[in-house]
Amino acid sequence: MTDGARPATAPGDSPREAATHCPYCALQCGMTLRETGGRVEVLPRDFPTNRGGLCQKGWTAAELLDHPDRLTTPLVRDAGTGQLRPASWAEAMERVAGGVRAVQDRHGRDAVAVFGGGGLTNEKAYALGKFARVALRTRHVDYNGRWCMSSAAAAGNRAFGVDRGLPFPLADLGRARTLLMVGANPAETMPPLMRHVADQQAAGGTLIVVDPRATATARQADLHLQPVPGTDLALANALLHIALTEGYVDRAYVAERTTGFDEVRRTVAGYWPAEVERLTGVPVADLEATARALATAGGAIILTARGAEQHAKGVDTVTAFINLALALGLPGRPGSGYGCLTGQGNGQGGREHGQKADQLPGYRSITDPAARAHVAGVWGVSTDELPGPGVPAYQLLDSLGTPAGPKALLVFGSNPVVSAPRATRVEGRLRDLDLLVVADLVRSETAELADVVLPTAQWAEEDGTMTNLEGRVLRRRAVRTPPPGVRTDLAIIADLADRLGAKAGFGDDPAEVFGELRRASAGGVADYAGVSYDRIDATGGVFWPCPDPAAPDTPRLFADAFPTPDGRARFRAVDHRPAAEEVCAEYPLRLTTGRVLAQYQSGAQTRRVPALRRAAPRAFVELHPDLAARLGVGDGEDVRVTSRRGELRAPARLTPTIRPDTVFAPFHWGGAARANSVTNDAVDPVSGMPEFKICAVRVERAQP
């Protein structure tokens, strides 16, 4: 293993092009990269999800490839100065391997943990999960996808027997006569998707948006429901109540294709629209109009996203909307159904192949003896050598450095200092570790705390696959090699595994890793056995499950049956319950968080792109003008938002598009403006999803 890679295309070489996909969200827009004279530019590419369109983040993605902040050499923390200094790969890797061995010798296998990311390719997610369980033999592996789609995943599994964000192609959105979006703002989070929404509205369809803010998406809606944050579950039950009383339920579908409806019917009988109006603030007339539009349109799709899911009752909230979809007979019909808008680039594939605490490749349960035997056979280890399930992401982070928790952490593709809830506490836990290793392309806020920082390749410099929000497996292609001094994540994992004496093979060739992934996933829920690089190249993408190379893939699920033991979908009765933290005299306002158009996730990359920084230069706190007047705060003045866990400070942005009892802050910034210093670390008991979307706060003018 050398310290560098082959040089990129030299000036004067012929242009090189690669058909690939955007490095950001789960829409995975198609793009073409062209390198000429060492410079890479982004060109449009017609692809079913984006049809040639890109958002500003996609157009500027190549600017990070040669950014001055890019890491091109490993860094290690100097024992004398306490500062990070450049080091050779040999020194850095031995520091990691030696530190891991020392911690495990002293505290046991589970004293080392791995934290991954929803932006890693399928190959890297697979290799990371295998590395944790075979090279480290630790049960402690999880990833930041817990912040993304875990509640919708859990709800989908228990209702349908499978978790695939959209169980139908994205183009179905344009065919829906009614489209209900709950807690979703794709006009800012994935703008090219709105082309499909425009098709839907141009054909006479109705768009209904549920959101406490009048977002860019809500402003395009035919009907905007603006509930109190944390009351979506009650709203969904009220819609089903109305469907029952008005005779909208598809009783033949319910009888033939589902179980458990009677208990749900009894539960929602108590959700009288007038009572739900008092709870949610949504007028009865709007509830009735929504139920009518969903039931009588002749085709409807219900979509949830983070606004509905990032709650301590997120699984039950999604379940309530799935109940509504099932009662109306929507799933399995073209132009109809329930789906979830995945956020991270590989949020779908990233959890299917082993970096989730309780799963093995193919979306297999790590507690299933047959699943363990199959995967152990592929990996060449005994079943007894595989550890058991670990703990969800926040529980893992909150245990770091404690007597019972891990003493070392390896982070790939994540920046939890900014992205985790109760981030001040998490930052403290990271500082308590004996060893923190971060693989990243820039010095993120988490990398700044590390003992070892390993520079990694970017998306345009390595091959691999991603699985987008439709469950379509895509090819990511390199247009250039990494700069000298930079390695791919696969190479880093393989080197560490070798230094730690792993018996099973670890390779740095993505095609070979994907071949092993196919074998490991074979027979699982997320079966990729019939997917190959050649097949993706020939078709533009392959929908899982795809167990047979010679048979068709599965763009649309549930047409004839659900993948449950009896083939039926399962209703589940769920009741509204208050947020984990309610407002009070000391903290009288609700804070909700989210994204803005020009930034992405923790912002470690997008905040470094000049055009994006100009478009969204700093954090802000969104206040209704009436609230601002009561507080004596003017537009642009700094405010302090305080919760029981911490505070953030940022300029006020006055807008009538938010409820007067609610404030909003984007979560892309660190430092004093870090929104997650304030957010609640209460988690959903099923999914482990933290309650990012609501906590009780007070707001006041900040002192100079």
XYZ file of C-alpha atoms in Angstrom:
704
model
C 0.000 0.000 0.000
C 1.521 3.314 -1.058
C 0.997 6.664 0.599
C -0.505 8.177 -2.525
C -2.575 7.315 -5.542
C -1.944 7.744 -9.238
C -1.995 11.410 -10.240
C -5.151 12.890 -11.690
C -5.421 13.687 -15.382
C -2.526 15.946 -16.290
C -2.936 19.294 -18.053
C -3.000 18.743 -21.785
C -4.524 15.264 -21.597
C -7.690 14.589 -23.575
C -10.906 15.316 -21.662
C -12.316 12.444 -19.646
C -15.999 11.999 -18.880
C -17.903 9.863 -16.404
C -21.655 9.375 -16.151
C -22.339 9.404 -12.435
C -24.639 10.785 -9.738
C -24.700 13.772 -7.402
C -22.900 13.276 -4.066
C -25.679 14.792 -1.990
C -29.291 13.722 -1.367
C -31.143 10.456 -1.985
C -32.608 11.689 -5.248
C -29.170 10.810 -6.656
C -29.597 13.046 -9.696
C -27.784 11.919 -12.794
C -24.862 14.090 -13.898
C -21.847 13.861 -16.172
C -18.401 14.851 -14.947
C -15.845 16.104 -17.443
C -12.199 16.578 -16.524
C -10.094 18.775 -18.771
C -6.602 19.903 -17.858
C -7.069 18.844 -14.247
C -10.335 20.773 -13.835
C -13.628 18.921 -13.308
C -16.927 20.412 -14.399
C -20.489 19.200 -13.871
C -22.704 18.692 -16.921
C -26.420 17.820 -16.980
C -27.493 14.249 -17.700
C -30.974 13.025 -18.447
C -31.955 10.523 -15.760
C -35.429 9.454 -14.588
C -35.193 11.080 -11.162
C -33.988 14.537 -12.218
C -34.521 14.580 -16.019
C -31.466 16.745 -16.574
C -32.066 19.128 -13.689
C -29.757 19.764 -10.755
C -29.963 22.000 -7.716
C -27.281 24.535 -6.842
C -25.505 22.003 -4.649
C -25.223 19.549 -7.521
C -23.982 22.144 -10.002
C -21.203 23.198 -7.603
C -20.274 19.738 -6.274
C -16.973 19.530 -8.173
C -15.648 22.671 -6.459
C -14.716 20.570 -3.441
C -12.378 18.298 -5.375
C -9.486 20.764 -5.339
C -10.605 22.926 -2.436
C -7.786 24.434 -0.359
C -9.346 22.986 2.807
C -9.074 19.473 1.448
C -6.988 17.036 3.466
C -4.179 15.380 1.512
C -2.127 13.885 4.309
C -2.988 12.042 7.534
C -2.945 14.033 10.756
C -2.081 12.777 14.228
C -2.359 14.555 17.529
C 1.054 15.425 18.882
C 1.569 14.293 22.465
C 3.695 17.336 23.268
C 1.708 20.199 21.757
C -1.739 18.615 21.771
C -2.186 19.799 18.166
C -2.878 17.844 14.984
C 0.240 17.540 12.813
C 0.929 15.915 9.415
C 2.046 12.295 9.479
C 2.828 9.487 7.062
C 0.233 6.835 6.360
C 2.422 4.270 8.066
C 2.572 6.302 11.284
C -1.128 7.153 11.221
C -2.316 3.607 10.548
C -0.077 2.094 13.170
C -1.311 4.713 15.633
C -4.877 3.568 14.888
C -4.159 -0.157 14.940
C -2.010 0.115 18.055
C -4.606 2.228 19.807
C -7.370 -0.243 18.946
C -5.324 -3.176 20.222
C -4.467 -1.356 23.444
C -8.074 -0.435 24.165
C -9.390 -3.926 23.428
C -6.639 -5.603 25.435
C -7.549 -3.413 28.392
C -11.346 -3.269 28.126
C -12.542 -6.007 25.764
C -13.755 -6.228 22.183
C -16.791 -3.972 22.653
C -14.615 -1.128 23.911
C -14.078 -0.080 20.281
C -17.004 1.273 18.241
C -17.596 2.236 14.618
C -19.843 5.073 13.450
C -20.713 5.243 9.750
C -22.721 7.432 7.441
C -25.706 7.390 5.104
C -23.602 8.906 2.339
C -21.187 5.967 2.053
C -21.489 3.761 -1.018
C -23.016 0.308 -0.640
C -19.550 -1.190 -0.908
C -18.180 0.985 1.903
C -21.225 0.460 4.140
C -20.849 -3.289 3.637
C -17.103 -3.255 4.289
C -17.521 -1.107 7.397
C -20.092 -3.440 8.941
C -17.933 -6.437 8.122
C -14.857 -4.699 9.541
C -16.638 -3.988 12.829
C -17.831 -7.557 13.251
C -14.895 -9.508 11.806
C -11.771 -7.389 12.316
C -12.821 -5.674 15.539
C -15.382 -8.294 16.625
C -17.354 -5.540 18.330
C -21.108 -5.291 18.535
C -20.880 -1.494 18.568
C -21.528 -0.280 15.049
C -24.206 2.146 13.938
C -24.521 5.169 11.682
C -26.062 8.580 11.200
C -28.950 7.089 9.225
C -30.645 6.878 12.629
C -31.112 10.627 12.200
C -32.661 10.155 8.752
C -35.234 7.467 7.958
C -35.155 4.974 10.813
C -38.697 5.669 12.026
C -40.194 5.256 8.561
C -38.091 2.104 8.141
C -39.450 0.577 11.342
C -43.027 1.522 10.476
C -42.683 0.109 6.967
C -41.237 -3.144 8.266
C -44.036 -3.762 10.716
C -46.788 -2.778 8.272
C -45.503 -4.121 4.944
C -42.748 -6.548 5.931
C -40.172 -4.478 4.061
C -38.454 -1.106 4.264
C -37.972 0.572 0.913
C -38.406 4.348 0.956
C -40.525 4.524 -2.174
C -42.021 1.136 -3.060
C -42.735 2.532 -6.521
C -40.792 4.573 -9.106
C -40.513 8.295 -8.484
C -42.395 8.989 -11.715
C -45.548 7.702 -9.986
C -45.720 11.038 -8.151
C -46.650 12.708 -11.418
C -49.512 10.242 -11.876
C -51.116 10.723 -8.473
C -54.374 12.606 -8.525
C -53.779 13.655 -4.912
C -50.353 13.960 -3.315
C -50.106 14.444 0.456
C -46.667 15.447 1.782
C -46.225 15.326 5.541
C -43.196 17.103 7.010
C -41.505 17.256 3.599
C -40.004 20.274 1.858
C -38.471 18.918 -1.371
C -38.547 22.345 -3.026
C -35.540 23.115 -0.803
C -34.166 19.689 0.121
C -34.319 18.003 -3.319
C -35.522 20.587 -5.870
C -35.402 18.398 -9.019
C -38.098 16.197 -7.472
C -40.494 19.106 -7.876
C -40.533 18.447 -11.616
C -42.618 15.370 -10.846
C -44.860 17.429 -8.570
C -45.254 19.987 -11.361
C -46.384 17.160 -13.660
C -48.907 16.104 -11.038
C -50.357 19.577 -10.654
C -50.296 20.305 -14.407
C -52.453 17.220 -14.945
C -55.029 18.622 -12.529
C -53.801 16.836 -9.417
C -54.082 18.217 -5.900
C -51.017 18.849 -3.735
C -51.554 18.984 0.037
C -48.684 19.789 2.403
C -48.608 19.297 6.185
C -45.967 21.515 7.801
C -45.827 24.027 10.692
C -44.035 26.409 8.318
C -45.181 27.812 5.005
C -42.135 26.388 3.277
C -41.289 26.746 -0.391
C -43.123 23.455 -0.960
C -46.145 24.473 1.098
C -46.450 27.700 -0.873
C -46.929 25.632 -4.034
C -49.636 23.485 -2.469
C -53.325 23.635 -3.205
C -53.930 23.160 0.512
C -51.512 23.750 3.385
C -52.237 22.265 6.807
C -50.153 24.067 9.469
C -50.317 21.960 12.657
C -48.692 22.482 16.017
C -45.342 20.614 15.870
C -45.625 17.109 17.255
C -49.328 16.593 16.480
C -49.122 14.840 13.107
C -50.182 11.496 14.565
C -53.448 12.936 15.835
C -54.003 14.578 12.456
C -53.558 11.247 10.650
C -55.984 9.500 12.988
C -58.522 12.265 12.410
C -58.226 11.794 8.639
C -58.936 8.085 9.055
C -61.837 8.929 11.386
C -63.341 11.077 8.636
C -62.712 8.370 6.032
C -64.678 5.937 8.167
C -67.595 8.223 8.884
C -67.852 9.366 5.255
C -67.669 5.863 3.813
C -64.318 6.354 2.090
C -62.693 3.135 3.364
C -62.002 0.543 0.658
C -63.537 -2.332 2.563
C -62.834 -4.949 -0.112
C -59.122 -4.082 -0.106
C -59.032 -4.091 3.695
C -60.703 -7.490 3.845
C -58.602 -9.119 1.131
C -55.176 -7.607 1.686
C -54.793 -6.561 5.339
C -55.169 -7.643 8.958
C -55.779 -5.731 12.186
C -58.212 -3.095 10.939
C -60.844 -3.561 13.647
C -58.538 -2.404 16.436
C -57.485 0.632 14.390
C -61.127 1.452 13.651
C -61.933 1.417 17.363
C -58.942 3.612 18.167
C -59.592 6.321 15.574
C -63.263 6.496 16.537
C -62.153 8.773 19.386
C -60.363 11.258 17.108
C -63.262 13.598 16.482
C -62.240 16.321 14.011
C -63.326 19.133 16.342
C -61.132 17.733 19.125
C -58.212 17.299 16.749
C -58.636 20.862 15.528
C -58.165 22.075 19.100
C -55.065 19.904 19.477
C -53.415 20.576 16.121
C -54.746 23.978 15.131
C -55.847 22.585 11.741
C -59.456 23.573 10.891
C -62.030 20.807 10.586
C -62.862 21.973 7.071
C -59.253 21.413 5.991
C -59.192 17.957 7.578
C -62.360 17.040 5.737
C -61.073 18.432 2.447
C -57.874 16.419 2.801
C -59.671 13.146 3.520
C -62.023 13.757 0.603
C -59.177 14.564 -1.797
C -57.284 11.402 -0.840
C -60.314 9.138 -1.084
C -62.123 10.377 -4.178
C -59.316 11.389 -6.523
C -58.863 8.006 -8.162
C -55.228 7.672 -7.137
C -53.372 9.137 -4.171
C -49.901 8.990 -2.661
C -49.038 9.790 0.951
C -45.404 10.752 1.605
C -43.747 11.349 4.958
C -40.348 12.858 5.664
C -38.282 14.072 8.602
C -40.916 16.510 9.861
C -43.182 13.597 10.749
C -40.475 11.120 11.652
C -37.906 12.907 13.846
C -39.955 12.538 17.012
C -39.918 10.235 20.003
C -43.172 8.851 18.556
C -42.003 8.934 14.929
C -42.647 5.237 14.251
C -46.228 5.520 15.462
C -46.761 8.735 13.495
C -45.667 7.089 10.258
C -47.771 4.057 11.161
C -50.846 6.311 11.434
C -50.315 7.561 7.880
C -49.706 4.005 6.647
C -52.984 3.003 8.320
C -54.703 5.773 6.375
C -53.122 4.620 3.106
C -54.141 1.016 3.712
C -57.700 1.930 4.673
C -58.057 3.816 1.401
C -56.616 0.868 -0.559
C -53.636 2.795 -1.925
C -50.502 0.576 -1.622
C -49.748 -1.653 -4.589
C -51.684 0.364 -7.147
C -49.926 2.453 -9.837
C -50.009 6.150 -8.989
C -51.025 5.348 -5.414
C -49.487 4.234 -2.140
C -47.403 5.279 0.818
C -43.736 6.275 0.620
C -40.965 8.030 2.507
C -38.642 10.686 1.112
C -35.190 9.492 2.174
C -32.746 12.280 2.970
C -29.122 11.108 2.766
C -27.534 10.078 -0.514
C -27.387 6.378 0.363
C -29.810 6.437 3.251
C -31.519 3.397 1.727
C -28.546 1.218 0.795
C -26.499 2.437 3.722
C -28.671 0.577 6.194
C -29.243 -2.528 4.107
C -25.768 -3.990 4.192
C -24.464 -4.036 7.709
C -23.565 -0.696 9.297
C -26.768 -0.657 11.350
C -26.517 -2.023 14.894
C -29.041 -4.829 14.469
C -28.618 -5.791 10.812
C -26.439 -7.915 8.590
C -26.138 -7.551 4.793
C -29.327 -7.974 2.790
C -31.354 -6.328 5.548
C -31.038 -9.472 7.631
C -31.565 -9.480 11.374
C -28.377 -10.086 13.298
C -30.342 -12.140 15.841
C -31.678 -14.589 13.213
C -29.635 -17.828 13.385
C -30.122 -18.558 9.675
C -29.038 -15.040 8.715
C -25.959 -15.285 10.920
C -25.023 -18.637 9.417
C -25.397 -17.379 5.847
C -23.316 -14.231 6.347
C -20.674 -16.022 8.434
C -20.290 -18.487 5.584
C -19.694 -15.702 3.077
C -17.211 -14.049 5.416
C -15.352 -17.267 6.180
C -15.813 -17.099 9.937
C -17.759 -19.186 12.398
C -21.208 -18.079 13.451
C -20.067 -17.922 17.055
C -17.472 -15.308 16.135
C -20.119 -12.814 15.008
C -21.119 -10.440 17.808
C -24.726 -9.745 18.691
C -26.714 -6.553 18.169
C -25.334 -3.224 19.261
C -27.232 -0.128 20.343
C -28.729 2.701 18.245
C -26.659 5.725 17.318
C -27.523 8.184 20.064
C -27.290 5.566 22.797
C -23.891 4.600 21.395
C -22.610 8.185 21.264
C -23.941 8.967 24.725
C -22.072 5.979 26.198
C -18.665 6.895 24.769
C -15.915 7.237 27.339
C -18.143 6.126 30.204
C -17.189 3.160 32.404
C -19.564 0.824 30.567
C -19.175 2.334 27.096
C -16.626 2.201 24.272
C -13.286 3.887 24.825
C -12.395 4.223 21.137
C -14.436 5.295 18.113
C -13.760 5.145 14.371
C -15.910 7.578 12.351
C -16.462 7.307 8.587
C -18.642 9.748 6.674
C -20.253 11.555 9.609
C -19.885 14.723 11.673
C -21.772 14.043 14.933
C -20.386 17.132 16.701
C -22.823 19.120 14.542
C -25.448 16.538 13.576
C -26.194 14.704 16.837
C -28.922 15.837 19.223
C -27.807 17.386 22.482
C -24.574 18.003 20.641
C -22.722 19.661 23.522
C -23.055 16.455 25.502
C -21.973 14.341 22.534
C -18.966 16.584 21.975
C -17.992 16.007 25.595
C -18.326 12.253 25.166
C -16.011 12.349 22.152
C -13.433 14.290 24.167
C -13.555 11.569 26.846
C -12.401 8.834 24.472
C -8.980 7.222 24.646
C -8.903 7.146 20.836
C -10.956 9.002 18.229
C -10.256 8.319 14.553
C -12.027 10.266 11.796
C -11.859 9.529 8.067
C -12.957 12.605 6.135
C -12.038 14.905 3.282
C -11.929 18.117 5.373
C -11.277 19.041 8.975
C -14.868 18.831 10.130
C -15.869 19.799 13.642
C -15.577 16.126 14.614
C -12.188 15.751 12.914
C -10.897 18.691 14.958
C -11.321 16.541 18.086
C -9.678 13.429 16.650
C -6.439 11.755 17.629
C -5.994 10.597 14.032
C -7.544 12.077 10.875
C -7.361 10.052 7.658
C -7.856 11.875 4.321
C -10.369 10.133 2.074
C -11.297 10.171 -1.594
C -14.302 12.065 -2.898
C -17.190 10.718 -4.932
C -15.651 11.706 -8.286
C -12.485 9.729 -7.485
C -13.870 6.260 -6.786
C -16.315 3.742 -8.212
C -19.186 2.177 -6.333
C -22.942 1.897 -6.076
C -25.636 3.900 -4.331
C -29.283 3.006 -3.730
C -31.584 5.967 -4.151
C -34.912 6.778 -2.533
C -36.769 4.498 -4.976
C -34.638 1.444 -4.143
C -32.847 1.829 -7.507
C -29.218 0.656 -7.346
C -27.034 3.099 -9.289
C -23.422 3.283 -10.473
C -21.093 5.935 -9.179
C -18.137 6.261 -11.563
C -14.781 7.949 -11.044
C -13.609 10.599 -13.475
C -10.171 10.922 -11.828
C -8.021 9.225 -9.219
C -7.542 10.650 -5.723
C -4.713 13.158 -5.255
C -1.397 11.884 -3.903
C -1.640 11.222 -0.184
C -5.363 10.393 -0.246
C -6.861 6.913 0.048
C -10.333 5.520 -0.466
C -12.335 4.356 2.535
C -12.130 0.790 1.203
C -8.335 0.992 1.154
C -8.274 2.373 4.701
C -10.585 -0.375 5.971
C -8.586 -3.102 4.208
C -5.290 -1.818 5.606
C -6.638 -1.615 9.158
C -8.175 -5.080 8.921
C -4.825 -6.477 7.793
C -2.965 -4.738 10.623
C -5.483 -6.150 13.111
C -5.004 -9.692 11.796
C -8.491 -10.250 10.391
C -8.902 -13.756 8.995
C -11.544 -12.823 6.431
C -10.424 -10.977 3.331
C -10.886 -7.233 2.902
C -10.251 -5.683 -0.471
C -10.053 -2.176 -1.878
C -11.535 -2.968 -5.309
C -15.185 -1.787 -5.293
C -16.244 -4.333 -7.934
C -14.869 -7.216 -5.881
C -16.478 -5.897 -2.704
C -19.809 -5.549 -4.516
C -19.523 -9.132 -5.739
C -19.170 -10.282 -2.138
C -22.036 -8.017 -1.085
C -24.243 -9.737 -3.683
C -23.468 -13.128 -2.176
C -24.001 -11.890 1.377
C -27.351 -10.305 0.511
C -28.657 -13.310 -1.453
C -31.920 -14.543 0.029
C -32.322 -11.499 2.260
C -35.086 -8.943 2.173
C -32.835 -6.531 0.276
C -31.554 -9.112 -2.191
C -28.913 -7.738 -4.582
C -27.788 -11.122 -5.939
C -29.116 -10.332 -9.406
C -27.571 -6.854 -9.515
C -24.221 -6.354 -11.236
C -22.192 -3.421 -12.479
C -22.808 -4.583 -16.056
C -26.547 -4.796 -15.519
C -26.662 -1.327 -13.990
C -24.624 0.003 -16.902
C -27.034 -1.574 -19.376
C -30.243 -0.397 -17.712
C -29.335 2.800 -15.853
C -30.248 1.260 -12.495
C -31.702 -1.906 -10.971
C -34.499 -1.967 -8.380
C -34.162 -4.378 -5.478
C -35.175 -7.019 -4.604
C -33.428 -8.607 -7.570
C -32.395 -12.159 -6.684
C -31.852 -13.457 -10.222
C -29.486 -11.997 -12.849
C -31.750 -13.339 -15.608
C -35.083 -12.186 -14.135
C -36.683 -8.722 -14.009
C -36.035 -6.392 -11.105
C -38.814 -4.916 -8.926
C -39.638 -1.258 -9.591
C -43.022 -1.555 -7.880
C -43.760 -3.563 -4.742
C -47.029 -4.908 -3.299
C -48.924 -5.395 -6.584
C -50.096 -8.882 -5.622
C -49.000 -9.409 -2.032
C -46.957 -7.968 0.810
C -43.725 -9.683 1.935
C -45.243 -10.789 5.236
C -45.823 -14.398 6.328
C -49.473 -14.323 5.176
C -49.017 -11.856 2.317
C -51.169 -9.232 4.024
C -50.271 -5.760 5.242
C -50.705 -5.170 8.952
C -52.677 -2.361 10.490
C -51.500 -1.282 13.925
C -53.481 0.894 16.297
C -51.538 3.954 17.497
C -52.526 6.790 19.796
C -51.307 10.360 19.893
C -49.133 11.263 22.841
C -47.480 14.558 23.741
C -43.967 15.466 22.730
C -41.232 14.286 25.059
C -40.916 17.888 26.209
C -43.902 20.223 26.368
C -43.836 24.005 26.592
C -44.064 25.617 30.014
C -43.728 29.037 31.642
C -39.922 28.898 31.577
C -39.719 27.518 28.026
C -42.895 28.744 26.319
C -42.020 28.206 22.631
C -41.452 25.234 20.365
C -38.254 24.924 18.344
C -38.193 22.910 15.137
C -35.168 22.355 12.913
C -34.496 21.555 9.282
C -32.565 22.277 6.117
C -32.181 25.220 3.752
C -31.751 25.096 -0.007
C -28.052 25.957 -0.309
C -26.675 23.808 2.536
C -26.615 20.090 3.269
C -26.542 18.060 6.482
C -23.802 19.212 8.898
C -22.502 21.659 6.286
C -18.892 20.448 6.529
C -18.735 20.356 2.728
C -21.338 22.849 1.500
C -20.217 25.638 3.844
C -16.888 25.550 1.982
C -18.385 26.128 -1.495
C -18.291 29.881 -2.265
C -21.565 30.022 -4.222
C -23.425 28.112 -1.516
C -21.870 30.208 1.218
C -23.024 33.359 -0.569
C -26.544 31.965 -0.914
C -26.742 30.886 2.745
C -23.836 32.532 4.591
C -24.876 31.914 8.173
C -27.443 30.415 10.485
C -30.617 32.210 11.532
C -33.623 31.825 13.798
C -36.978 32.169 12.098
C -39.606 34.067 14.133
C -43.137 35.202 13.383
C -43.338 39.040 13.421
C -45.942 38.942 16.211
C -43.598 36.897 18.391
C -40.672 39.164 17.539
C -42.709 42.218 18.533
C -43.519 40.670 21.911
C -39.829 39.908 22.426
C -38.676 43.311 21.232
C -36.513 41.758 18.529
C -35.930 43.287 15.117
C -35.102 41.542 11.883
C -31.392 40.676 11.772
C -30.787 41.198 15.494
C -29.057 38.386 17.340
C -31.269 36.228 19.521
C -30.460 33.510 22.032
C -32.528 30.329 21.943
C -32.258 28.363 25.182
C -33.502 24.896 26.098
C -32.856 22.667 29.089
C -29.787 21.311 27.274
C -28.044 24.364 25.897
C -28.357 27.416 23.718
C -27.755 28.715 20.229
C -27.174 32.269 19.085
C -27.986 33.560 15.593
C -29.680 36.506 13.853
C -33.469 36.662 13.830
C -35.258 36.282 10.522
C -38.821 37.579 10.699
C -41.410 35.874 8.513
C -45.186 35.370 8.658
C -44.759 31.865 7.219
C -44.198 30.257 10.635
C -46.602 29.781 13.511
C -46.363 32.457 16.248
C -45.788 29.737 18.869
C -42.918 28.113 16.965
C -39.361 29.070 15.989
C -37.180 27.416 13.363
C -33.402 27.027 13.050
C -31.403 25.245 10.327
C -28.950 22.636 11.568
C -26.046 23.107 9.117
C -23.784 25.231 11.332
C -21.563 24.529 14.295
C -20.218 26.794 17.009
C -22.523 29.222 18.766
C -25.154 28.789 16.039
C -25.339 25.003 16.430
C -29.034 24.123 16.510
C -28.340 20.701 17.982
C -26.937 22.259 21.136
C -30.604 22.826 21.944
C -32.460 19.819 20.511
C -33.861 17.007 22.618
C -32.101 13.652 22.866
C -35.301 11.768 23.671
C -35.559 8.870 21.212
C -38.253 6.722 19.690
C -38.344 3.424 21.627
C -38.573 1.364 18.425
C -36.310 3.139 15.934
C -33.897 5.064 18.145
C -34.703 8.241 16.185
C -34.076 11.381 18.276
C -36.735 14.075 18.666
C -35.015 16.700 16.508
C -38.246 18.319 15.383
C -39.592 19.683 18.654
C -38.304 20.884 21.986
C -39.348 23.583 24.435
C -37.289 26.787 24.330
C -37.276 30.419 25.284
C -36.071 33.161 22.965
C -34.629 36.511 23.951
C -32.547 39.252 22.452
C -28.873 38.363 22.762
C -26.673 40.711 24.662
C -23.741 42.150 22.648
